[in-house]
């Protein structure tokens, strides 16, 4: 199976500015920073995707994934938005985030307070539109992350796409309530339709979580179903935890999933905190 570097220009979704950043927007200069830049972890990333699997019977995923990466400077705050999206839902999520967060020229306090709620609304709105356009929502999924000043991490996943955080070599998944312990726990909510649920999420549920980036937070994996159907969370972490380059780490995950004959879409994005 041939591997390829994925480009958003392959999808007519008008999302080029997400990869390139908002080129037309003037960045506000940062003055009187709250803390020196050397005290904040550096954020780096890399992503990789593969072609959809084709079986002798002609099976093929009808929709390819796409990757979103955007960096913004808002007052004294550095904001990153990352995502791995199935095309049927990701366009809606990305556009909502752009129009309700980035294009509003928000205050730093608004970003810190509203980022989790904005992410939740983006997913619920995109899912509702997907259900209006098609009854078949099998395979629809997405996962994304907001990193605020290298200090706060907001994650969301839906469907069989998943976000896994590596802390001190151990995998933590926001969809697993067993990962909550001590002070470092996910503030998470499960959504089905518009109602919150306290039970373990099902495949179609949306999970949104937030926590601080601590010194032992090493990296985050955002990946599609093709990764997680052939390897467990800790397997994925063990495979790349010694790879410092996030681009090489994402390629390693994608190739391993391909070698294991994954039948789902294989796309992953790795975010490192150094």
XYZ file of C-alpha atoms in Angstrom:
274
model
C 0.000 0.000 0.000
C 1.517 3.290 -1.081
C 1.941 6.003 1.506
C 1.513 9.641 0.665
C 1.812 12.982 2.317
C -1.696 14.421 2.463
C -2.476 17.903 1.170
C -5.675 19.799 1.772
C -5.757 20.970 -1.827
C -6.999 17.489 -2.695
C -10.257 18.408 -0.978
C -12.367 21.330 -2.199
C -13.131 22.365 1.348
C -11.535 25.814 1.336
C -9.378 25.017 4.333
C -6.012 26.119 3.055
C -5.811 28.863 5.622
C -5.904 26.262 8.400
C -2.630 24.724 7.225
C -1.017 28.022 6.371
C -2.477 30.007 9.255
C -4.648 33.084 8.728
C -2.299 34.803 6.323
C -4.600 37.769 5.809
C -4.888 38.599 9.468
C -2.492 40.960 11.178
C -0.943 39.391 14.227
C -0.953 41.468 17.321
C 2.443 41.986 18.860
C 3.051 40.269 22.150
C 4.120 42.588 24.938
C 4.390 42.149 28.665
C 4.096 38.376 28.411
C 2.796 36.703 31.527
C 5.799 34.411 31.663
C 9.055 34.172 29.705
C 8.818 32.014 26.582
C 11.571 29.742 27.863
C 9.264 28.695 30.699
C 6.577 27.394 28.322
C 6.937 24.044 26.539
C 7.649 24.258 22.836
C 4.895 22.793 20.680
C 5.865 20.826 17.582
C 3.839 18.536 15.326
C 3.890 16.163 12.382
C 1.213 14.266 10.466
C 0.891 11.441 7.969
C -1.883 9.645 6.079
C -2.214 6.656 3.766
C -4.461 5.709 0.882
C -7.758 4.032 1.732
C -7.639 0.232 1.837
C -8.995 -1.621 -1.221
C -9.955 -5.272 -1.006
C -10.387 -7.722 -3.929
C -14.143 -7.258 -3.502
C -13.760 -3.563 -4.217
C -14.111 -2.228 -0.674
C -12.959 1.354 -0.413
C -13.557 4.211 1.967
C -15.595 6.764 0.067
C -14.247 9.723 2.017
C -10.610 10.509 2.698
C -9.370 12.152 5.871
C -7.793 15.557 5.985
C -5.544 17.241 8.505
C -5.930 20.740 9.938
C -3.145 22.725 11.614
C -3.505 26.383 12.568
C -1.516 28.673 14.831
C -2.808 32.040 16.090
C -1.354 34.742 18.317
C -4.119 36.377 20.371
C -2.933 39.167 22.670
C -0.318 37.465 24.873
C -1.558 33.979 24.060
C -0.328 31.376 21.563
C -3.152 29.199 20.275
C -2.810 25.984 18.248
C -5.686 24.098 16.631
C -5.066 20.563 15.330
C -7.458 18.059 13.791
C -7.763 14.773 11.927
C -11.159 14.708 10.268
C -13.310 12.435 8.180
C -14.385 14.588 5.224
C -18.103 14.158 5.909
C -17.902 15.894 9.284
C -14.568 17.683 9.445
C -15.497 20.479 7.070
C -18.277 21.542 9.425
C -16.082 21.379 12.530
C -13.271 23.363 10.935
C -15.550 26.069 9.545
C -17.346 26.483 12.856
C -14.063 26.886 14.737
C -12.894 29.442 12.201
C -16.049 31.566 12.284
C -16.803 31.313 16.011
C -13.286 31.538 17.426
C -10.495 32.654 15.112
C -12.390 35.142 12.908
C -14.012 36.858 15.880
C -10.734 38.435 16.951
C -11.439 37.262 20.516
C -9.964 38.423 23.780
C -7.475 36.132 25.478
C -9.853 35.621 28.388
C -12.598 34.495 25.997
C -10.334 31.910 24.396
C -9.349 30.433 27.751
C -12.933 30.313 29.007
C -14.794 29.311 25.847
C -12.455 27.024 23.894
C -13.963 23.816 25.272
C -17.544 24.947 24.730
C -16.748 26.162 21.206
C -15.226 22.797 20.346
C -18.280 20.973 21.683
C -20.700 23.110 19.666
C -18.612 22.675 16.518
C -18.843 18.894 16.752
C -22.530 18.734 17.639
C -23.431 21.109 14.809
C -21.352 19.240 12.242
C -22.811 15.903 13.300
C -26.370 17.218 13.050
C -25.750 18.454 9.498
C -24.203 15.118 8.543
C -27.278 13.272 9.752
C -29.503 15.612 7.749
C -27.613 14.891 4.529
C -27.241 11.119 4.902
C -28.706 8.312 6.947
C -25.473 6.341 6.768
C -23.101 7.786 9.360
C -20.910 4.671 9.582
C -17.252 5.616 9.631
C -17.948 9.271 10.379
C -15.490 10.492 12.967
C -12.954 13.127 13.884
C -10.523 14.115 16.583
C -8.994 17.483 17.394
C -6.976 19.428 19.936
C -6.544 23.011 21.071
C -3.273 23.899 22.810
C -3.413 27.194 24.709
C -0.066 28.806 25.508
C 1.498 25.375 25.855
C -0.267 25.147 29.216
C -3.828 23.948 28.562
C -4.966 21.083 26.358
C -8.539 20.725 25.077
C -9.326 17.494 23.219
C -12.414 16.182 21.447
C -13.080 12.932 19.629
C -16.063 11.356 17.918
C -16.668 7.983 16.311
C -13.703 5.624 16.172
C -11.191 8.464 15.975
C -9.244 8.927 19.173
C -6.974 11.251 21.127
C -4.345 9.646 23.364
C -2.056 11.593 25.682
C 1.317 10.194 26.753
C 2.293 11.191 30.277
C 5.561 9.827 31.594
C 5.415 6.973 29.098
C 1.820 5.952 29.889
C -1.169 6.266 27.554
C -4.272 8.165 28.670
C -7.439 8.285 26.560
C -10.091 10.933 27.210
C -12.820 8.390 26.464
C -11.735 6.182 29.362
C -12.938 7.211 32.805
C -10.329 4.926 34.358
C -7.666 7.474 33.456
C -8.880 9.917 36.090
C -6.654 10.026 39.130
C -5.495 12.605 41.654
C -5.091 16.176 40.489
C -4.366 15.219 36.893
C -7.785 14.184 35.683
C -9.744 14.950 32.583
C -12.616 17.365 32.948
C -14.729 15.443 30.461
C -18.332 15.184 29.355
C -20.062 12.667 27.138
C -22.633 13.867 24.644
C -25.222 11.965 22.643
C -27.435 14.325 20.697
C -27.782 17.376 22.931
C -27.953 15.533 26.246
C -25.024 14.832 28.558
C -24.484 11.285 29.782
C -22.345 10.020 32.654
C -21.907 6.524 31.266
C -19.039 5.244 29.140
C -19.277 6.675 25.637
C -20.405 4.622 22.679
C -18.980 4.856 19.184
C -21.293 7.686 18.099
C -20.809 9.792 21.227
C -18.798 12.964 21.439
C -16.205 13.211 24.224
C -14.653 16.572 25.130
C -11.931 16.875 27.756
C -9.488 19.444 29.108
C -6.472 19.455 31.394
C -3.267 21.308 32.078
C -0.084 20.427 30.244
C 2.164 19.206 33.046
C 5.939 18.605 32.958
C 5.319 14.879 32.392
C 3.001 15.492 29.403
C 5.164 14.272 26.521
C 2.976 14.097 23.429
C -0.534 13.632 22.044
C -1.646 11.266 19.290
C -4.672 12.273 17.201
C -5.540 9.377 14.917
C -8.300 7.874 12.798
C -9.974 4.494 13.120
C -7.370 2.738 10.985
C -4.762 3.202 13.710
C -6.886 2.129 16.660
C -8.453 -0.941 15.093
C -5.045 -2.630 14.912
C -3.265 -1.359 18.024
C -4.086 -0.442 21.606
C -3.408 2.952 23.160
C -0.290 1.842 25.013
C 1.008 0.003 21.946
C 0.854 3.218 19.942
C 2.605 5.160 22.699
C 5.327 2.521 23.094
C 5.919 2.511 19.354
C 6.791 6.210 19.121
C 7.742 7.413 22.601
C 11.455 7.297 21.769
C 11.004 9.167 18.450
C 11.630 12.859 19.108
C 10.644 14.069 15.637
C 6.808 14.188 15.508
C 6.765 13.855 11.725
C 8.815 10.656 11.905
C 6.605 9.443 14.768
C 3.396 9.944 12.789
C 4.899 8.149 9.779
C 5.932 5.260 12.020
C 2.375 4.869 13.349
C 0.823 5.014 9.889
C 3.238 2.498 8.427
C 2.760 0.087 11.312
C -1.028 0.232 10.929
C -0.599 -0.391 7.210
C 1.706 -3.355 7.847
C -0.934 -4.798 10.164
C -3.416 -4.661 7.264
C -5.729 -2.098 8.818
C -8.912 -1.749 6.802
C -9.885 1.699 8.096
C -8.590 5.098 7.082
C -5.063 5.566 8.407
C -4.304 9.134 9.430
C -2.440 10.432 12.454
C -1.033 13.633 13.881
C 1.499 13.783 16.709
C 1.902 16.853 18.954
C 5.012 17.039 21.130
C 5.709 19.214 24.165
C 9.420 19.833 24.721
